Coordinates of C-alpha atoms in Angstrom, one line a residue:
X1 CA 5.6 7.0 -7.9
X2 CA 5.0 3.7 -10.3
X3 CA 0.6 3.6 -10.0
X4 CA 1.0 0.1 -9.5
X5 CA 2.4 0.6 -6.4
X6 CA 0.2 3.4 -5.3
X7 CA -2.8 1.1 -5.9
X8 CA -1.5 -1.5 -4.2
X9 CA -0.9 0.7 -1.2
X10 CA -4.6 2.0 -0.4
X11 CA -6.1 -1.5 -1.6
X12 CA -3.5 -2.8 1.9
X13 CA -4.5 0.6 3.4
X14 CA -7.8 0.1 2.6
X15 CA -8.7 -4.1 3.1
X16 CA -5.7 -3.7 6.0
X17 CA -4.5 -6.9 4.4
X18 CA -1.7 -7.8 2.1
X19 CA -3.6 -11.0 0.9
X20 CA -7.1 -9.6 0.8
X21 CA -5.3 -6.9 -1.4
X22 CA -3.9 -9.8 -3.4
X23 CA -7.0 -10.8 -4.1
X24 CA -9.1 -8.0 -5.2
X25 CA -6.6 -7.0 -6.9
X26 CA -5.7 -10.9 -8.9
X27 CA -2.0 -10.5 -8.0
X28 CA 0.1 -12.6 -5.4
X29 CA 0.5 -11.6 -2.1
X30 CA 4.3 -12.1 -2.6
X31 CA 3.6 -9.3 -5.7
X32 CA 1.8 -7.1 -3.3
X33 CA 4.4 -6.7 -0.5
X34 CA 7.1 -6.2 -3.2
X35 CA 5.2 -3.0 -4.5
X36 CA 4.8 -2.0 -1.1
X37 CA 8.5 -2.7 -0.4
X38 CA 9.6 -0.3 -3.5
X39 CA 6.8 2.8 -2.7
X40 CA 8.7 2.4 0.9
X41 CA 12.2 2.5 -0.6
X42 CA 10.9 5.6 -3.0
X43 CA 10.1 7.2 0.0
X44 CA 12.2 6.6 2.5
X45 CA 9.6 5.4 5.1
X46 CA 7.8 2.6 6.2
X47 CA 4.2 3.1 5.3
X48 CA 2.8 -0.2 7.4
X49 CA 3.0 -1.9 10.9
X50 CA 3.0 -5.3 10.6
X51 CA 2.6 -7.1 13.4
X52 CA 1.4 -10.7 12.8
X53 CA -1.6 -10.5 10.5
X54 CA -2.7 -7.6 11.7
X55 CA -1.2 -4.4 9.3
X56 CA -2.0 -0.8 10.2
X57 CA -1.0 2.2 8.3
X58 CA 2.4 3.7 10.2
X59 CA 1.9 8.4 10.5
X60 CA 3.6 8.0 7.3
X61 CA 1.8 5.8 5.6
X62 CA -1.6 7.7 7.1
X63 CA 0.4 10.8 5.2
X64 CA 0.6 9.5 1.8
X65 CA -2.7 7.9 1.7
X66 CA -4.6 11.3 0.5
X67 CA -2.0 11.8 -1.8
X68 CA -2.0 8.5 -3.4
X69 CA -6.0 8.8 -3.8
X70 CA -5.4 12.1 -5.6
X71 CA -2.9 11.1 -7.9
X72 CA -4.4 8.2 -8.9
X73 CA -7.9 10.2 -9.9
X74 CA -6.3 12.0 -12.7

């Protein structure tokens, strides 16, 4: 799993917003759903609801969000 990706993950997880994740993290939101589009492909699940504006971590994506944390403080 690319880092990239796995930051841009919890930043959505975390702001539960693709364009408030675009902007802390001085990337386009266009940038920040394709990294979240190629973790989901990696992984074979969808890690976000989206519905509207509203985005909500799916049991998946509630799953990898530990993990991500973890492997991005080493």
């Amino acid at each position: 799993m690319d880092n990239q990706n796995l930051k841009a993950f919890i930043t959505v997880a975390e702001q539960s917003s693709f364009s408030e994740a675009a902007n802390l993290l001085y990337i386009t939101q266009s940038a920040i759903s394709k990294r979240i589009a190629q973790l989901e492909q990696q992984i074979g699940k969808r890690l976000f609801d989206r519905i509207a504006r509203q985005v909500s971590l799916t049991e998946a994506g509630n799953e990898l969000l530990p993990r991500a944390r973890r492997i991005l403080q080493k």
